Phi, psi and omega in degrees: 000306190307313198308309198280325169309299182324305184280344164291298177314309176296330161308308179289318157347280174318286182322316194297313182292321193277337157302312178308301183296316183295311168340307181264017129301291190310323185271003162271349158309274194325304187289349186280305177290321154323313166302297176307309179296319171298306176304311179289339172284338163273320158322310168291324156322307179306302187292345187273322181302319191301294191299344170280324182290305187230089153297157191256142176247135174234103186271347174275353189215139166275147162071017181288192182277325185298296173333308196281319163313328171290309175328280192293340162311303205265325187271344178066009177229175178290119177313112182269154180296338178299324187289143172194171169066049183272105169251141169223175192201133157244176173217078192256006184278142158097177179312335197244152172209137179236145177210124191248152164201151184217110217204143162274140153202187182262166185286002180285302208293331188304291185321323200276320194294318146347286138323312161303316210252350178056029178287141144237161192297155209240128183265350165283320187053022186286330183221128183247023194037035167325291202312335177284340189272157171279179173250102161206154200308325188282352179239103181282081191305340178264347183277314170321294178318332185248007184247168180285127182258128169251156201201162194211136179221167163257350174164270197231002190236354196199128193212148185224132180224128167204137205238133172243142170244114180293308162337305206232002170057037180227136175267124177251142170218134187247127162228139178203168175207154186259000000 
């Protein structure tokens, strides 16, 4: 009988140790997952803060995630299926800033941009701001010069210029301050 009690006790202790070891391993796995998730969330939050302070623009590649985000930020419309080949550039160093966007879209989307930004046809169309703009293959100054310019200003410090090429379904948006 004593022998049976000893065997039972050893058996119960062995099972208890195995169970405790499993619980310990599972606890460590859960703790590691929480730690990784926390790191991942922290990285994502950090990236969001960086994007707000110094957003990325990919001037050399169309339709990147950064360019799509900047499109939504600046153009203030959702990207519909007709919007593609989104290029953008920023020059926000110094006391002034300028932002350039070129993309393809249909006329309906173009009209929406004009409405959202309260743009109107510039009757003088004398200054396109070419001196402040940068030279890129996707920013066709010669073509822009022959298009109607829509504009908006808050007076004399902040400006928006917009051109739409109906023939090529190509839009150009220039946002700058002085």
